[in-house]
């Protein structure tokens, strides 16, 4: 946790800097009528923001999770717990996960476990938090960078299909900062997954974090992965009947609005909540969220969109390296520019 707090985003960017929304000089809107609410997993959510998977296991994590779960309850936001793999080996660590449900009895809570874990373990972690959905994380580069990490990544697709078929709640396939490609999403779609968190490159960088943890100085793979905006564009262009969560380096409301305009249904944010909590204290987390929400409304108003649905028909101009990437992947960047 401490290393993550002290590790900067990047060094690559998310690609959102290549995306431009059009200024609407005559929006004919009052900021108070901007509606950020949406339906997710059949529930009404106040804002399109997920407090994404961060931590669990330690005493410090318990206090942090308590703070985040209380925030999620007050703002009616979904919240994901960190990976609960640890609770299988260390049952005493369960309290730091259970606290999330205790603080947020009615809220949308996601349990989280590795995509290679067994269906039986998945059921246990769902039960632990009475979770409404299960995030399955995919983190191959991180595992390879960890001394104690996994080295065998065979049979993951079959495992995911088994978890999905026996899972009492929806399954969310989730990267951890390296970005899903459209090919990965298609494969997981055929396994029955319908919700995807692309968690691309440009924010939290687990190569740098794990190298630091292992005391290694080289960061040969620090640029590995697909920037969040590129990955999101690939997945949105598939036009599958799926729910898309954009995450990985979403730091500003403008980036969130660009993601929603590009085709994300929601955005996920992880490291900023942790950094605010550790560096500036519990109250700063709520201040950060409040200001983010105001700026979300401001950015929507400036495009002339009253709600999230209207955003999805606003033109989005894609330039520079993001446009080049899309062309190289045979996706026309003008798909987004031609909307009106
Ligand atoms: C300290 C820390 C711990 C994390 N632990 C998990 C985890 O247990 N499971 C998971 O799926 N993602 C985990 N993540 C990844 C985040 O959920 C997210 O996908 C990634 O950090 C990119 O988002 P960000 O740039 O907003 O941080 C963790 C992130 C941080 C910063």
mmCIF file of N, CA and C and ligand atoms in Angstrom, residues 1 4 9 52-55 82-83 112 135 137 174-177 199-200 203-204 206 247-251 268-272 274, ligand 1:
data_model
loop_
_atom_site.group_PDB
_atom_site.id
_atom_site.type_symbol
_atom_site.label_atom_id
_atom_site.label_comp_id
_atom_site.label_asym_id
_atom_site.label_seq_id
_atom_site.Cartn_x
_atom_site.Cartn_y
_atom_site.Cartn_z
ATOM 1 N N UNK A 1 0.835 -1.208 0.000
ATOM 2 C CA UNK A 1 0.000 0.000 0.000
ATOM 3 C C UNK A 1 0.872 1.260 0.000
ATOM 4 N N UNK A 4 2.476 1.799 -3.351
ATOM 5 C CA UNK A 4 1.500 2.312 -4.324
ATOM 6 C C UNK A 4 1.261 3.809 -4.110
ATOM 7 N N UNK A 9 1.741 7.989 -11.325
ATOM 8 C CA UNK A 9 1.040 7.413 -12.475
ATOM 9 C C UNK A 9 1.995 7.314 -13.664
ATOM 10 N N UNK A 52 -12.916 1.667 -7.219
ATOM 11 C CA UNK A 52 -12.411 0.381 -7.718
ATOM 12 C C UNK A 52 -11.569 -0.383 -6.689
ATOM 13 N N UNK A 53 -11.333 -1.649 -7.016
ATOM 14 C CA UNK A 53 -10.631 -2.560 -6.094
ATOM 15 C C UNK A 53 -9.294 -2.003 -5.652
ATOM 16 N N UNK A 54 -9.075 -1.936 -4.363
ATOM 17 C CA UNK A 54 -7.783 -1.461 -3.862
ATOM 18 C C UNK A 54 -7.178 -2.443 -2.848
ATOM 19 N N UNK A 55 -7.882 -2.664 -1.753
ATOM 20 C CA UNK A 55 -7.138 -3.377 -0.711
ATOM 21 C C UNK A 55 -8.022 -4.194 0.214
ATOM 22 N N UNK A 82 -10.759 -5.078 -2.504
ATOM 23 C CA UNK A 82 -9.530 -5.615 -3.076
ATOM 24 C C UNK A 82 -9.623 -7.133 -3.146
ATOM 25 N N UNK A 83 -8.622 -7.744 -3.765
ATOM 26 C CA UNK A 83 -8.642 -9.193 -3.923
ATOM 27 C C UNK A 83 -8.781 -9.903 -2.571
ATOM 28 N N UNK A 112 -13.750 -9.470 -5.190
ATOM 29 C CA UNK A 112 -12.687 -9.503 -6.198
ATOM 30 C C UNK A 112 -11.754 -10.689 -5.930
ATOM 31 N N UNK A 135 -15.799 -9.361 -9.306
ATOM 32 C CA UNK A 135 -14.745 -8.947 -10.236
ATOM 33 C C UNK A 135 -13.715 -10.065 -10.319
ATOM 34 N N UNK A 137 -10.040 -10.574 -11.602
ATOM 35 C CA UNK A 137 -8.956 -9.757 -12.152
ATOM 36 C C UNK A 137 -7.975 -10.567 -12.995
ATOM 37 N N UNK A 174 -11.930 -7.945 -15.232
ATOM 38 C CA UNK A 174 -11.239 -6.693 -14.924
ATOM 39 C C UNK A 174 -9.726 -6.820 -15.086
ATOM 40 N N UNK A 175 -9.140 -5.888 -15.822
ATOM 41 C CA UNK A 175 -7.671 -5.778 -15.872
ATOM 42 C C UNK A 175 -7.216 -4.997 -14.645
ATOM 43 N N UNK A 176 -5.923 -4.814 -14.507
ATOM 44 C CA UNK A 176 -5.439 -4.059 -13.338
ATOM 45 C C UNK A 176 -4.503 -2.924 -13.759
ATOM 46 N N UNK A 177 -4.570 -2.522 -15.041
ATOM 47 C CA UNK A 177 -3.734 -1.411 -15.488
ATOM 48 C C UNK A 177 -2.939 -1.711 -16.758
ATOM 49 N N UNK A 199 -9.517 -1.332 -17.417
ATOM 50 C CA UNK A 199 -8.346 -0.927 -16.623
ATOM 51 C C UNK A 199 -7.047 -0.889 -17.418
ATOM 52 N N UNK A 200 -6.901 0.181 -18.195
ATOM 53 C CA UNK A 200 -5.755 0.301 -19.082
ATOM 54 C C UNK A 200 -4.570 1.022 -18.468
ATOM 55 N N UNK A 203 -2.339 4.993 -15.574
ATOM 56 C CA UNK A 203 -2.551 5.332 -14.168
ATOM 57 C C UNK A 203 -1.619 4.517 -13.310
ATOM 58 N N UNK A 204 -2.193 3.773 -12.372
ATOM 59 C CA UNK A 204 -1.392 2.896 -11.506
ATOM 60 C C UNK A 204 -0.593 1.920 -12.366
ATOM 61 N N UNK A 206 1.579 -1.382 -12.121
ATOM 62 C CA UNK A 206 1.996 -2.482 -11.250
ATOM 63 C C UNK A 206 3.363 -3.071 -11.594
ATOM 64 N N UNK A 247 -11.407 2.253 -16.784
ATOM 65 C CA UNK A 247 -10.570 2.619 -15.637
ATOM 66 C C UNK A 247 -9.102 2.521 -16.025
ATOM 67 N N UNK A 248 -8.269 3.026 -15.125
ATOM 68 C CA UNK A 248 -6.833 3.084 -15.379
ATOM 69 C C UNK A 248 -6.469 4.529 -15.686
ATOM 70 N N UNK A 249 -6.049 5.260 -14.668
ATOM 71 C CA UNK A 249 -5.598 6.636 -14.889
ATOM 72 C C UNK A 249 -6.706 7.654 -15.081
ATOM 73 N N UNK A 250 -7.944 7.313 -14.720
ATOM 74 C CA UNK A 250 -9.008 8.332 -14.768
ATOM 75 C C UNK A 250 -8.760 9.240 -13.556
ATOM 76 N N UNK A 251 -8.318 10.439 -13.829
ATOM 77 C CA UNK A 251 -7.935 11.364 -12.751
ATOM 78 C C UNK A 251 -8.786 12.626 -12.731
ATOM 79 N N UNK A 268 -14.069 3.766 -13.406
ATOM 80 C CA UNK A 268 -13.551 3.256 -12.141
ATOM 81 C C UNK A 268 -12.322 4.066 -11.740
ATOM 82 N N UNK A 269 -12.214 4.330 -10.461
ATOM 83 C CA UNK A 269 -11.064 5.090 -9.947
ATOM 84 C C UNK A 269 -10.509 4.341 -8.737
ATOM 85 N N UNK A 270 -9.198 4.170 -8.691
ATOM 86 C CA UNK A 270 -8.606 3.474 -7.542
ATOM 87 C C UNK A 270 -7.578 4.347 -6.818
ATOM 88 N N UNK A 271 -6.376 4.491 -7.378
ATOM 89 C CA UNK A 271 -5.259 5.121 -6.646
ATOM 90 C C UNK A 271 -5.567 6.502 -6.054
ATOM 91 N N UNK A 272 -6.287 7.385 -6.743
ATOM 92 C CA UNK A 272 -6.513 8.715 -6.144
ATOM 93 C C UNK A 272 -7.187 8.646 -4.774
ATOM 94 N N UNK A 274 -6.858 6.257 -2.558
ATOM 95 C CA UNK A 274 -5.835 5.804 -1.610
ATOM 96 C C UNK A 274 -4.847 6.931 -1.293
HETATM 97 C C1 LIG B 1 -2.920 -0.283 -3.904
HETATM 98 C C2 LIG B 1 -3.723 -0.909 -4.997
HETATM 99 C C3 LIG B 1 -4.193 -2.204 -4.836
HETATM 100 C C4 LIG B 1 -4.954 -2.801 -5.834
HETATM 101 N N1 LIG B 1 -5.458 -4.066 -5.631
HETATM 102 C C5 LIG B 1 -6.264 -4.619 -6.575
HETATM 103 C C6 LIG B 1 -6.882 -5.883 -6.343
HETATM 104 O O1 LIG B 1 -6.734 -6.485 -5.280
HETATM 105 N N2 LIG B 1 -7.655 -6.403 -7.331
HETATM 106 C C7 LIG B 1 -7.854 -5.744 -8.520
HETATM 107 O O2 LIG B 1 -8.586 -6.219 -9.374
HETATM 108 N N3 LIG B 1 -7.280 -4.551 -8.749
HETATM 109 C C8 LIG B 1 -6.500 -3.975 -7.813
HETATM 110 N N4 LIG B 1 -5.944 -2.753 -8.042
HETATM 111 C C9 LIG B 1 -6.090 -2.152 -9.387
HETATM 112 C C10 LIG B 1 -7.189 -1.108 -9.465
HETATM 113 O O3 LIG B 1 -8.451 -1.647 -9.149
HETATM 114 C C11 LIG B 1 -7.226 -0.477 -10.879
HETATM 115 O O4 LIG B 1 -7.596 -1.442 -11.821
HETATM 116 C C12 LIG B 1 -5.884 0.111 -11.266
HETATM 117 O O5 LIG B 1 -5.228 0.648 -10.140
HETATM 118 C C13 LIG B 1 -6.038 1.226 -12.280
HETATM 119 O O6 LIG B 1 -6.825 2.286 -11.773
HETATM 120 P P1 LIG B 1 -6.163 3.636 -11.188
HETATM 121 O O7 LIG B 1 -5.190 4.120 -12.225
HETATM 122 O O8 LIG B 1 -7.319 4.557 -10.982
HETATM 123 O O9 LIG B 1 -5.472 3.287 -9.919
HETATM 124 C C14 LIG B 1 -5.213 -2.107 -7.044
HETATM 125 C C15 LIG B 1 -4.757 -0.784 -7.190
HETATM 126 C C16 LIG B 1 -4.027 -0.188 -6.187
HETATM 127 C C17 LIG B 1 -3.556 1.235 -6.377
#
